[in-house]
Coordinates of C-alpha atoms in Angstrom, one line a residue:
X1 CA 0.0 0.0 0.0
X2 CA 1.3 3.7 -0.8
X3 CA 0.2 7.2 0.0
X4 CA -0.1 9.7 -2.7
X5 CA -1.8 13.2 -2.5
X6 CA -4.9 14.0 -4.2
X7 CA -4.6 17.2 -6.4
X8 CA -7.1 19.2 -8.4
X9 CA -6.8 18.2 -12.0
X10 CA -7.0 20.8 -14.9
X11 CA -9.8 22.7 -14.6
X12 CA -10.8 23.6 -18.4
X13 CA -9.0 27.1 -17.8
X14 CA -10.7 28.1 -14.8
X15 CA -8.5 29.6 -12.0
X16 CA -10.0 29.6 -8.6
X17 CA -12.9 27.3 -8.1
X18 CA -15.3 27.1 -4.8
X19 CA -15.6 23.8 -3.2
X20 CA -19.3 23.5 -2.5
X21 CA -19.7 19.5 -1.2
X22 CA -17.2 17.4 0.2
X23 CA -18.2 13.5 -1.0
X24 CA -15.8 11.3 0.8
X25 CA -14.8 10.9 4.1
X26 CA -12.0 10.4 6.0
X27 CA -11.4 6.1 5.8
X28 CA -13.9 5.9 2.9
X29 CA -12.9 3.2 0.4
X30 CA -13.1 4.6 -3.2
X31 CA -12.5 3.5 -6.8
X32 CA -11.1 5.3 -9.4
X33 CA -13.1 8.1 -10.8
X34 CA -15.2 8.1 -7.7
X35 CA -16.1 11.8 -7.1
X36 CA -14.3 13.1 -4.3
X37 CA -15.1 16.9 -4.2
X38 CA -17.6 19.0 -6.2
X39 CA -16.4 22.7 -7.2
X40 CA -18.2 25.6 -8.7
X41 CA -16.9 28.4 -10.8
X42 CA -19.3 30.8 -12.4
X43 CA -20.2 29.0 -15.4
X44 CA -20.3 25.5 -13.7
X45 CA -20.2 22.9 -10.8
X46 CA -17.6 19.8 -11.6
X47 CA -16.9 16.6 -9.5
X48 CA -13.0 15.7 -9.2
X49 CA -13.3 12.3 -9.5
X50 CA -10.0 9.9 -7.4
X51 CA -6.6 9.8 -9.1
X52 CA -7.3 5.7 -8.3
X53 CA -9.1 2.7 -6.4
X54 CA -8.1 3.0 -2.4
X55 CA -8.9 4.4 1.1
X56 CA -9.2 8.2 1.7
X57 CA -6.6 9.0 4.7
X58 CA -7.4 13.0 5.1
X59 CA -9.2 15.6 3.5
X60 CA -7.4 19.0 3.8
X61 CA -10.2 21.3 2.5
X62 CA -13.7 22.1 3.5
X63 CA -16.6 23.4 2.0
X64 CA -16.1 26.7 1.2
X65 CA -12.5 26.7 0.5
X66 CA -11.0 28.0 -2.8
X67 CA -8.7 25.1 -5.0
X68 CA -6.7 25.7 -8.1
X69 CA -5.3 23.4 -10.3
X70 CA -2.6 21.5 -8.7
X71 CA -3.7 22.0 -5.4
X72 CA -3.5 19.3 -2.7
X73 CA -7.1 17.9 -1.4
X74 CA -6.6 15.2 0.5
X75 CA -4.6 11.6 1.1
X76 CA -5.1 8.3 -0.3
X77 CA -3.7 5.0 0.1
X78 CA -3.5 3.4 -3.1
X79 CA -4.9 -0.6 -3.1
X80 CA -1.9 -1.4 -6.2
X81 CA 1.3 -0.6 -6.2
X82 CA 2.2 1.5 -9.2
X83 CA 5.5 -0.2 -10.0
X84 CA 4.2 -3.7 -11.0
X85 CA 7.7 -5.4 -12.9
X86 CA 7.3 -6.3 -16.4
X87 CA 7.4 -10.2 -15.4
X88 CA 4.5 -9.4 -13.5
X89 CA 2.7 -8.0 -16.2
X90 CA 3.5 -10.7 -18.5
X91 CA 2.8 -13.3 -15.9
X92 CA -1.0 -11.5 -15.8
X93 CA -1.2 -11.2 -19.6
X94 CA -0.4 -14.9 -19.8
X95 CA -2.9 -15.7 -17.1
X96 CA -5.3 -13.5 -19.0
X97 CA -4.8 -15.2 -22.5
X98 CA -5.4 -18.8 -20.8
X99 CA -8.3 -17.5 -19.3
X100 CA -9.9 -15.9 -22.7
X101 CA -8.6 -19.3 -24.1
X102 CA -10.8 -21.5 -21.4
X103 CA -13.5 -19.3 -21.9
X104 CA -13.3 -19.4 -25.5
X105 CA -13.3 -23.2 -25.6
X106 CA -15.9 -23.6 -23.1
X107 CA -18.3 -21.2 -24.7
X108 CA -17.9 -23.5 -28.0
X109 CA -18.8 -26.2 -25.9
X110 CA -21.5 -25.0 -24.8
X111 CA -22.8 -23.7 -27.9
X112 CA -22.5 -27.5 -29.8
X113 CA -24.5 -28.3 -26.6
X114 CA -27.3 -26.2 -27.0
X115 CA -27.5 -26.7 -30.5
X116 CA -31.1 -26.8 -31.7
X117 CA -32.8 -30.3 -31.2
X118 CA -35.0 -31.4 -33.9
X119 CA -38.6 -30.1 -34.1
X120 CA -41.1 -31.3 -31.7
X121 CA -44.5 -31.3 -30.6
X122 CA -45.1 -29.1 -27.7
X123 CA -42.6 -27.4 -26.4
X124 CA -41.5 -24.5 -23.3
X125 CA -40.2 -20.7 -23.4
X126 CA -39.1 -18.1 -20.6
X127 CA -41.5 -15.2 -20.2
X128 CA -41.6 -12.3 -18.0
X129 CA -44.9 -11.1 -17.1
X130 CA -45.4 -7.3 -16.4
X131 CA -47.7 -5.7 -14.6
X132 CA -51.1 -5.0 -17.0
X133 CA -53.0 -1.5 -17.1
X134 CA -54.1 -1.2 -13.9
X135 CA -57.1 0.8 -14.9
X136 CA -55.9 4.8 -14.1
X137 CA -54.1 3.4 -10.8
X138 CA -50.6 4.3 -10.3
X139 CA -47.7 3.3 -7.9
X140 CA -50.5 0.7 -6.1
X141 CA -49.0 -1.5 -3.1
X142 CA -49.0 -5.3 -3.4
X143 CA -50.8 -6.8 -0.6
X144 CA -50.8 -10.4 -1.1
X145 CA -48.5 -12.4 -3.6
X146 CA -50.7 -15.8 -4.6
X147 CA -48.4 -18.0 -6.2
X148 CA -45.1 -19.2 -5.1
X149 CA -41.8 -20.7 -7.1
X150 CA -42.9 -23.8 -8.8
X151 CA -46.5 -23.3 -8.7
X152 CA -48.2 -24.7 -11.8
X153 CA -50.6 -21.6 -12.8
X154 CA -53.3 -21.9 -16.0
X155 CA -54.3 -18.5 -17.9
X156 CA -56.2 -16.3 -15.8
X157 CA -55.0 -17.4 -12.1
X158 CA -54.6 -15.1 -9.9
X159 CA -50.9 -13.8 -9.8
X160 CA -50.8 -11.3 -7.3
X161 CA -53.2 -8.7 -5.2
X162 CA -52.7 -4.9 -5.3
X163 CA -55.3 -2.2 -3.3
X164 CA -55.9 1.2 -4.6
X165 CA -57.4 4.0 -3.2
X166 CA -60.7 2.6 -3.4
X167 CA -60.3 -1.5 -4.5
X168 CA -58.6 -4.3 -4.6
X169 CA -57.8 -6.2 -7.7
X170 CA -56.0 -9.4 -8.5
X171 CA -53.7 -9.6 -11.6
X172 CA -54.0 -12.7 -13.1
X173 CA -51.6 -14.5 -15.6
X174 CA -51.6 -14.0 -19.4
X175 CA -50.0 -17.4 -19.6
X176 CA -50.0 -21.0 -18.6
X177 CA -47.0 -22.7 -17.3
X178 CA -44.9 -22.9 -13.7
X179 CA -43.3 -19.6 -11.7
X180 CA -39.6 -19.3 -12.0
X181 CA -38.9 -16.1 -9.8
X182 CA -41.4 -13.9 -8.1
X183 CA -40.2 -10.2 -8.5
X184 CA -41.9 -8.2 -6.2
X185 CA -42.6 -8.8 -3.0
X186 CA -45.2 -7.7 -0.7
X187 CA -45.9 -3.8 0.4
X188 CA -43.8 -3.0 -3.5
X189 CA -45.9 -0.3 -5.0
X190 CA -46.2 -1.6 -8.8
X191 CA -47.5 0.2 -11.5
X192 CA -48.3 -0.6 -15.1
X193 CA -44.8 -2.0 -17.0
X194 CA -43.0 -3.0 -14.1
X195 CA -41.9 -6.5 -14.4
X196 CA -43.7 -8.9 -12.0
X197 CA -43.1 -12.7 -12.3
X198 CA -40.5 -15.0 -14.5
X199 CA -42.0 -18.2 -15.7
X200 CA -41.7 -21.0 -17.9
X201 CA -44.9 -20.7 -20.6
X202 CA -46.1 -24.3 -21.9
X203 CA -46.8 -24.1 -25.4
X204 CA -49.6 -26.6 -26.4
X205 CA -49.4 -28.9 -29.3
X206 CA -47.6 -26.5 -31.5
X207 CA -44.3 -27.4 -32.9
X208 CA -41.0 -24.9 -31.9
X209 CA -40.7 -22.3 -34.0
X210 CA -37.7 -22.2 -36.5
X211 CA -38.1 -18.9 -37.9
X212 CA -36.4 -17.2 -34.8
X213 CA -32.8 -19.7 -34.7
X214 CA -30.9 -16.3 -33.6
X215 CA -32.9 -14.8 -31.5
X216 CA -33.5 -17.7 -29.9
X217 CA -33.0 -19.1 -26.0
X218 CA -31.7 -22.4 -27.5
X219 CA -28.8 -21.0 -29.9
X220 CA -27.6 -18.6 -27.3
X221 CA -24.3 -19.4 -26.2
X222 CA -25.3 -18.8 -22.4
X223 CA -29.0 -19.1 -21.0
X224 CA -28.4 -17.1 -18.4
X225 CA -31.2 -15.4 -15.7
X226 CA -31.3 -11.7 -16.6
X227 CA -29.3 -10.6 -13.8
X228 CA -31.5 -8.5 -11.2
X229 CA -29.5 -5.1 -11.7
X230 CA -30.1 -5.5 -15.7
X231 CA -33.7 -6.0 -15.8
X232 CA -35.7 -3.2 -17.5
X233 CA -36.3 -0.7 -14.4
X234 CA -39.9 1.4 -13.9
X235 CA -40.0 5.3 -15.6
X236 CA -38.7 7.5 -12.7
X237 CA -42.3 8.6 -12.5
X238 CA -42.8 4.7 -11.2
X239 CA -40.0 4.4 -9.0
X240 CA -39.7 7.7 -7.5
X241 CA -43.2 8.1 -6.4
X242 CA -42.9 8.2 -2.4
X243 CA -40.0 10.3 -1.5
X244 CA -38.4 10.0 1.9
X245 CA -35.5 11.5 3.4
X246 CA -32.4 9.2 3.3
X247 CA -30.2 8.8 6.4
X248 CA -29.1 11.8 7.4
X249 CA -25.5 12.6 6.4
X250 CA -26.0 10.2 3.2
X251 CA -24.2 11.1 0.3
X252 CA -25.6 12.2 -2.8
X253 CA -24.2 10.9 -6.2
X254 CA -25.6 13.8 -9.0
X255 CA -23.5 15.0 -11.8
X256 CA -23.0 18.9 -12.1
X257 CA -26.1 19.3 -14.6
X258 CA -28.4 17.5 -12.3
X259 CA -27.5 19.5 -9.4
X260 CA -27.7 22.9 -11.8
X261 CA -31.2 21.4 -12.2
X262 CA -32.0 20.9 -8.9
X263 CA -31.2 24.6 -7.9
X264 CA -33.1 25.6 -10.9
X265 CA -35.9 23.7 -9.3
X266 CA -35.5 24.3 -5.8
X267 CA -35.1 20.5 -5.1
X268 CA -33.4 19.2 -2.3
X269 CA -30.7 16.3 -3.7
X270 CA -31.2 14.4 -0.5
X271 CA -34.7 13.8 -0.5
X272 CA -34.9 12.5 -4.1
X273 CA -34.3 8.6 -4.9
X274 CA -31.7 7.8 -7.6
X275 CA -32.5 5.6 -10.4
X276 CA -29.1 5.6 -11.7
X277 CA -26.1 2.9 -11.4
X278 CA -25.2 3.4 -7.3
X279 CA -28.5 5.1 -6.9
X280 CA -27.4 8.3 -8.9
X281 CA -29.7 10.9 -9.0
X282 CA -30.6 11.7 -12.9
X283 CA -32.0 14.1 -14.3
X284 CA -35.7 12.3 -15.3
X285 CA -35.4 11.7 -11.2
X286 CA -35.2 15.5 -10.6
X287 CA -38.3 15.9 -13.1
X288 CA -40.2 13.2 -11.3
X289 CA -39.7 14.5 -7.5
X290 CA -41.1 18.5 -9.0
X291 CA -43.7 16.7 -10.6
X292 CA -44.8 15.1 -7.3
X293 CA -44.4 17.6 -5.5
X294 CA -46.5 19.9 -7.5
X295 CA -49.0 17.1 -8.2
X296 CA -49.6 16.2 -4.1
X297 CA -50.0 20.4 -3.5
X298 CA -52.5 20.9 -5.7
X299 CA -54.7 17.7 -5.0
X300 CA -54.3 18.9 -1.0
X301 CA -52.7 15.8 -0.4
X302 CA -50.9 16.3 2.8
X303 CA -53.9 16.0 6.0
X304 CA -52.2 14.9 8.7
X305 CA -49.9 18.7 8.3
X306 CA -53.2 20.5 9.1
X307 CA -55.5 22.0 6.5
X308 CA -55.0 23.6 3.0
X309 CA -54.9 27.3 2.8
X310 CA -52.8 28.5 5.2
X311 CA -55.0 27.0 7.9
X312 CA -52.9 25.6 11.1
X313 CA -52.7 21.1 11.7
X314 CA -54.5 20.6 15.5
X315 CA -51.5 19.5 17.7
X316 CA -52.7 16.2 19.6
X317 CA -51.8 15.9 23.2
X318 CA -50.4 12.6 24.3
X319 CA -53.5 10.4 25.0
X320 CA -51.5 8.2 26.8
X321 CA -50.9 9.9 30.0
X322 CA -54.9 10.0 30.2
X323 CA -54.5 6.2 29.6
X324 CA -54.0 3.1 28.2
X325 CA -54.0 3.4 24.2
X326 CA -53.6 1.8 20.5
X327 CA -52.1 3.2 17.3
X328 CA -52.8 1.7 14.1
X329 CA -52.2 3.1 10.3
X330 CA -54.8 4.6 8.7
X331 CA -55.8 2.7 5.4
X332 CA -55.2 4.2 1.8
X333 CA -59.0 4.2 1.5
X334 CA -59.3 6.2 5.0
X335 CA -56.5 8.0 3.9
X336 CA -58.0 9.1 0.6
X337 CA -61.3 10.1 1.9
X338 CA -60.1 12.1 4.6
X339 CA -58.2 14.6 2.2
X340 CA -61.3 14.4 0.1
X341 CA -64.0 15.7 2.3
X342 CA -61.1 17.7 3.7
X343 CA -60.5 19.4 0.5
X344 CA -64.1 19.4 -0.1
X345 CA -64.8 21.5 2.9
X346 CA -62.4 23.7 2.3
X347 CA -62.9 24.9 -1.0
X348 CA -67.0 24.8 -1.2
X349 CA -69.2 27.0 0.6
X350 CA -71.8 24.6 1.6
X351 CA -75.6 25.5 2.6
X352 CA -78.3 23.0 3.2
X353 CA -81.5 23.3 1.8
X354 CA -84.2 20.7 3.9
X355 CA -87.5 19.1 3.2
X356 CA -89.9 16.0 3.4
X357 CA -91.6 14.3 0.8
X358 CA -94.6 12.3 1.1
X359 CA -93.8 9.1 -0.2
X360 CA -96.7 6.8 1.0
X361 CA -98.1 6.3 -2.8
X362 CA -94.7 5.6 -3.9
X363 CA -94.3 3.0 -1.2
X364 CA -97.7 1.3 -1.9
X365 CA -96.5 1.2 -5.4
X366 CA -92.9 0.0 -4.9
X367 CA -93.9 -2.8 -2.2
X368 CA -96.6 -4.3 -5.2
X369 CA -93.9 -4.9 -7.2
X370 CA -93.0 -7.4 -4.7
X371 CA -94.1 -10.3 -7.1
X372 CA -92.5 -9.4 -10.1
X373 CA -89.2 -8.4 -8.5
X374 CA -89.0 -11.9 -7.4
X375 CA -89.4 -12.6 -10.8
X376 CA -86.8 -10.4 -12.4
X377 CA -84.8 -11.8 -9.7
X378 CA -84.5 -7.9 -9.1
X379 CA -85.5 -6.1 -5.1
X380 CA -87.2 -3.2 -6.1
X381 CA -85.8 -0.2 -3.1
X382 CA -86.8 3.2 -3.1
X383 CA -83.4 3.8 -4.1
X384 CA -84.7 3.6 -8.1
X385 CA -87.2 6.1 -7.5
X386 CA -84.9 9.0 -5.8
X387 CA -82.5 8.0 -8.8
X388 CA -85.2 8.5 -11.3
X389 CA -86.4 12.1 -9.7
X390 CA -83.4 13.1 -9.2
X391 CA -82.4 12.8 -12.8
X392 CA -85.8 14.9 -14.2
X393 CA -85.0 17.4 -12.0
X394 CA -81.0 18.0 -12.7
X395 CA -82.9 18.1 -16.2
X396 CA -85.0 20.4 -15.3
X397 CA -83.0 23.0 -12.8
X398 CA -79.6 22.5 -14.9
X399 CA -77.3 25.0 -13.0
X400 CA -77.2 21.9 -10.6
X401 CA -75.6 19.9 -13.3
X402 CA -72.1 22.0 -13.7
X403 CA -69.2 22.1 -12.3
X404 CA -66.6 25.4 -11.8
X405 CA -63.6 26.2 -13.6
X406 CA -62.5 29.0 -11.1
X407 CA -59.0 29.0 -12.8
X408 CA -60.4 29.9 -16.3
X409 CA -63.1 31.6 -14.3
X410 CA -66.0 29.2 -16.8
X411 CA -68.7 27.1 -15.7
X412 CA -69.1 23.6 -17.2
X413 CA -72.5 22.9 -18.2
X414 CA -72.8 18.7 -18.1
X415 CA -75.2 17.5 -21.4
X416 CA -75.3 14.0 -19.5
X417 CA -76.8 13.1 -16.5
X418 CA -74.4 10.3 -14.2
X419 CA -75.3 9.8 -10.1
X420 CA -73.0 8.9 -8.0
X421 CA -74.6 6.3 -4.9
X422 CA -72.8 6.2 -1.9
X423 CA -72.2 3.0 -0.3
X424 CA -71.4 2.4 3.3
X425 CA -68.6 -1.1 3.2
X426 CA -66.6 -2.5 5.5
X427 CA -63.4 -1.0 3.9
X428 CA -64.9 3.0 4.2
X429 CA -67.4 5.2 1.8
X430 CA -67.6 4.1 -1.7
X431 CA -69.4 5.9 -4.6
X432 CA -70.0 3.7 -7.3
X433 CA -71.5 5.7 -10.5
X434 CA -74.9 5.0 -12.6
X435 CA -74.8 6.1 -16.1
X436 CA -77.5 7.8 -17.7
X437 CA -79.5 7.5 -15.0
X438 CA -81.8 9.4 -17.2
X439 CA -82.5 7.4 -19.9
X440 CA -82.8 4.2 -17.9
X441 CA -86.3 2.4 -16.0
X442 CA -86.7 1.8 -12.5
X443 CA -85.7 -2.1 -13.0
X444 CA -83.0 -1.2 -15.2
X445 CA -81.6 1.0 -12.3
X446 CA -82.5 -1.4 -9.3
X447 CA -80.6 -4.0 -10.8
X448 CA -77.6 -1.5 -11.6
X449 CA -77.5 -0.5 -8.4
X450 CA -77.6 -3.8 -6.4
X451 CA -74.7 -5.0 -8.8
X452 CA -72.2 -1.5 -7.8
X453 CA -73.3 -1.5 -4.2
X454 CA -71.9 -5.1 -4.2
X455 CA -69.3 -4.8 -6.2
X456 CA -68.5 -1.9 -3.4
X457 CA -69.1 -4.0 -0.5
X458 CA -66.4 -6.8 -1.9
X459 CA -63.5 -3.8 -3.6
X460 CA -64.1 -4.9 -7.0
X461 CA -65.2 -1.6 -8.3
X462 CA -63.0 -0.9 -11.7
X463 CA -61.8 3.3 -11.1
X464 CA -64.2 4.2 -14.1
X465 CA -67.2 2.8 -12.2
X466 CA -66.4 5.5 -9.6
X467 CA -65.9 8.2 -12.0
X468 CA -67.7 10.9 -14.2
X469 CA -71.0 11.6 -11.6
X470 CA -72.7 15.4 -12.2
X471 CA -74.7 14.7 -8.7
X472 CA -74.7 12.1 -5.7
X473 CA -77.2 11.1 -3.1
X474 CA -75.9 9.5 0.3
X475 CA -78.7 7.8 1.8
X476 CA -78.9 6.7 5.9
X477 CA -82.1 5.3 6.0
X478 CA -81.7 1.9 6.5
X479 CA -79.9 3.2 9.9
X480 CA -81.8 6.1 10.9
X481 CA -81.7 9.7 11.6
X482 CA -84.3 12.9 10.7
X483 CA -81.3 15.3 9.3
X484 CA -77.7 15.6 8.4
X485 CA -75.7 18.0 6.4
X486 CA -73.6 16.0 3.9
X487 CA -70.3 17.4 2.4
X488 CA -70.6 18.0 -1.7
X489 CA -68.4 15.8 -3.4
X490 CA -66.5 18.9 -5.7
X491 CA -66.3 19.4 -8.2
X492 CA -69.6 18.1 -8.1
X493 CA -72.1 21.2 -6.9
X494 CA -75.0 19.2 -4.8
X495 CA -75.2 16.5 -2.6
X496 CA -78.8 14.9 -1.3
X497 CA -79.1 13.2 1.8
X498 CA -81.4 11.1 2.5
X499 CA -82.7 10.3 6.2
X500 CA -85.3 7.3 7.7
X501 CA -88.8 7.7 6.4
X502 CA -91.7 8.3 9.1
X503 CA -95.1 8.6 9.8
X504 CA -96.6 11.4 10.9
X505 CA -99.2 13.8 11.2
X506 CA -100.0 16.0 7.9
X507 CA -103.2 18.2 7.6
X508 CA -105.4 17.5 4.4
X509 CA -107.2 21.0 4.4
X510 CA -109.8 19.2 6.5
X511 CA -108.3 16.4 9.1
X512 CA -104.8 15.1 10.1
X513 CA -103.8 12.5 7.8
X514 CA -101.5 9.9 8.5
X515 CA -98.4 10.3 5.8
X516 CA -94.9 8.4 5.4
X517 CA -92.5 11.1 5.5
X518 CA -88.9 11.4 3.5
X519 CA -86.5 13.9 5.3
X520 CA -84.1 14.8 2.4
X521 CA -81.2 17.1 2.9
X522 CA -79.5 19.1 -0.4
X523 CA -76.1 20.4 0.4
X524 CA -75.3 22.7 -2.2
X525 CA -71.9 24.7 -3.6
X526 CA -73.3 28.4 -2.6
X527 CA -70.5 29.4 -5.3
X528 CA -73.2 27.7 -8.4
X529 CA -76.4 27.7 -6.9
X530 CA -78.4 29.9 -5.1
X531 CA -81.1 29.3 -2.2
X532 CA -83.6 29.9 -4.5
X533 CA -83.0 27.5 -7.0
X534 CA -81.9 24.9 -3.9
X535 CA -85.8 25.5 -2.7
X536 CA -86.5 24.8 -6.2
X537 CA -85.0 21.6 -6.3
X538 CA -85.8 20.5 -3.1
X539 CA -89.6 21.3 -3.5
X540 CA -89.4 19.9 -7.4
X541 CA -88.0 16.2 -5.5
X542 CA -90.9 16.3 -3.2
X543 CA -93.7 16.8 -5.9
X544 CA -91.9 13.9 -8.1
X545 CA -91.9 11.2 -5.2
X546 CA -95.0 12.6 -3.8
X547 CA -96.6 11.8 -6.9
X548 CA -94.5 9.1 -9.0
X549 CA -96.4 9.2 -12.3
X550 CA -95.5 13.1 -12.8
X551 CA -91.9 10.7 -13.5
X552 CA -93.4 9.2 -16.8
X553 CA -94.2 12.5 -18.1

């Protein structure tokens, strides 16, 4: 082992540069070309890479300092001696030639060994399954991985599971044949691309292919596994989704360009995950974090901080001195509608306009179709029937059926009519979306919404059966309740709640008669829609239930 001095090289004809980050530290094992100091001058930042491979003995500058060229750094001691003899370097040239010689012979033997075999029926080929379009989802965690090595799967079979926001889905196999190497593992957020399992694909009855001999496994010289490292790696978009700080005092491996970028940006280096070789930060990386960033600030991502617009995050006490407690995570679906009704709240002047609707006929009605529900294997609810009033009167009153553009300062008038049904599940609040609610009968609509509601209830909802709705109604009848002021789902601009039905007392003009009583509750966006037109609606809903046929007209 020898010491020699680490000096600034030639500088490209600038004089006195400013160190600005020190990379190494004092017993730090490099390699050659391994940066060691980054400088700055006024027209750039450049990394002074190690004279050779070794261990760093002292750094003699600090950030801050001023270097030249020729100027002493630091120490290293060098892991080869520079002075190898000439017999030494003929001994390694000979051991070199030998070994490019064995290789040499035993790649030719291997190649006469995995020479094409004659054609055959059936036959065997190495696929890597990636993960599918996942339907709009992005950067979804794995929560259950249903196959293991060897497993004989058919086409179809469930490979692994992966939740979103609002589901769960299973992504089955596009092949039939037995896992070779599982590639992700569980609590990996996947998204669409990423590679996901190696396996061996059975090809039925066909013969092997000879119209692919050089591209082909079986001519290759070595069929080798992909090594890990070499496999096609996710956009940085994909890989750099969650961002969190590494250990603090971690180095940072960015070429001067990406750090230029970075300031440009405003990033900070040590929050961003490298996708390069050694976890070098790149630029696309950069890119990706701003892009997140900007993306999680302007869908009010963060609730746990406190609220949006300026508005200060309630500091909790520490429950436990008051006694014994729990913590557990929230779930994404928690998660997700928490910052919703947050954001919600935050952004839309809500007012709620009340009333009752007598819905006695329309009971009397719905329970005679009893019979031929049973039929229709269909249960006719009164569910249909808000669905079906709802829709005339969005038609009717359509300054309910926009949404604001308050950036381009337009309103968006919808031309279709889509209602969102909220569904209370084990997993949290779903809304599931019926299409053309409008153009669609009452049995046509029950059956609809049994099918979503369930689909709800077990997270198989698809993300376009939960998008696209111009109104929703949240109902809490089945449970109970006279009122409640529900929170507009924006950019939606109304909301209709709908409480337990009861009898009571309503005068006739002559005598108290005994009625079945709706509660319903519009919230409104005060921004689109006035009281007025709210009593409007309101009073339009009651007439339409109150009197079901008005519906047909």
């Amino acid at each position: 082992m020898s010491e020699q001095e680490i000096k600034v090289p030639d500088l490209g004809g600038a004089d006195e540069v400013e160190v600005i980050e020190v990379l190494v530290s004092q017993g730090d094992s490099v390699e050659e070309e391994d940066p060691i100091l980054t400088v700055e001058s006024d027209k750039a930042s450049v990394e002074l890479p190690s004279p050779g491979a070794g261990k760093i003995t002292k750094i003699t500058v600090k950030v801050g300092d001023k270097v030249k060229e020729g100027d002493v750094v630091g120490m290293m001691e060098a892991s080869g001696a520079a002075g190898d003899s000439g017999e030494d370097k003929g001994a390694d040239e000979d051991t070199s030639s030998g070994k490019e010689a064995e290789t040499e012979a035993t790649s030719e033997d291997k190649v006469e060994e995995n020479k094409p075999a004659p054609k055959k029926s059936g036959g065997s080929r190495k696929e890597t399954v990636k993960v599918p379009a996942l339907d709009g989802f992005d950067n979804v965690p794995v929560i259950e991985i249903n196959v293991s090595e060897g497993d004989e799967v058919e086409v179809d079979d469930a490979l692994v599971t992966v939740e979103s926001d609002k589901a769960t889905m299973e992504i089955p196999s596009p092949f039939a044949g037995k896992i070779g190497k599982i590639l992700v593992s569980e609590g990996d957020k996947i998204s669409e691309g990423l590679d996901l399992v190696e396996m061996t694909v059975v090809e039925e009855g066909g013969e092997e292919s000879s119209a692919e001999p050089a591209e082909s496994a079986d001519t290759k010289p070595e069929s080798k596994p992909e090594p890990a490292g070499k496999r096609e790696e996710p956009k940085p978009e994909q890989a750099s989704a969650t961002y969190e700080p590494p250990t603090p005092g971690a180095k940072v491996h960015a070429g001067p360009a990406v750090r230029k970028l970075a300031r440009e940006f405003g990033a900070d280096l040590t929050r961003i995950k490298g996708s390069g070789p050694k976890n070098r930060i790149l630029k696309d990386d950069v890119q990706a974090y701003v892009k997140s960033q900007l993306q999680q600030t302007q869908q009010g991502s963060t609730v746990a901080g406190g609220g949006g617009a300026g508005i200060p995050g309630v500091k909790l006490p520490d429950f436990s001195q008051f006694g014994e407690i729990e913590r557990e995570s929230m779930s994404r679906m928690m998660f997700a509608t928490a910052n919703n009704m947050q954001r919600s709240w935050l952004n839309v002047p809500h007012v709620t306009q009340f009333e009752d609707a007598d819905i006695t006929d329309m009971e009397d009605f719905r329970k005679a179709q009893k019979a031929a529900g049973e039929k229709k294997g269909v249960k006719m609810t009164p569910l249909p029937f808000l669905l079906k009033a709802c829709a005339t009167a969005l038609a009717e009153l359509p300054q309910f059926n926009v949404s604001l553009d308050m950036e381009r300062k337009e309103v968006i008038r919808k031309q279709y009519i889509h209602i969102g049904i909220a569904v209370d599940t084990p997993h949290g609040l779903m809304v599931p979306v019926i299409r053309d609610v409008d153009k669609k009968g009452l049995w046509e609509l029950a059956a609809e919404s049994a099918d979503l509601a369930q689909k709800a209830r077990d997270k198989q909802l698809k993300p376009a059966e939960m998008q696209g709705a111009c109104f929703t109604i949240t109902s809490l009848g089945g449970i109970g309740g006279t009122a409640f002021t529900p929170i507009v789902n924006t950019p939606e601009v109304a909301i209709l709640g709908v409480s337990k039905a009861a009898m009571k007392p309503v005068w006739d003009g002559k005598d108290f008669q005994p009625r079945l009583m709706l509660p319903l509750s519009l919230s409104y966006d005060h921004r689109a829609v006035n009281g007025a037109d709210a009593a409007r609606f309101t009073t339009l809903l009651s007439q339409l239930l109150g009197d079901i046929r008005s519906l047909l007209l």
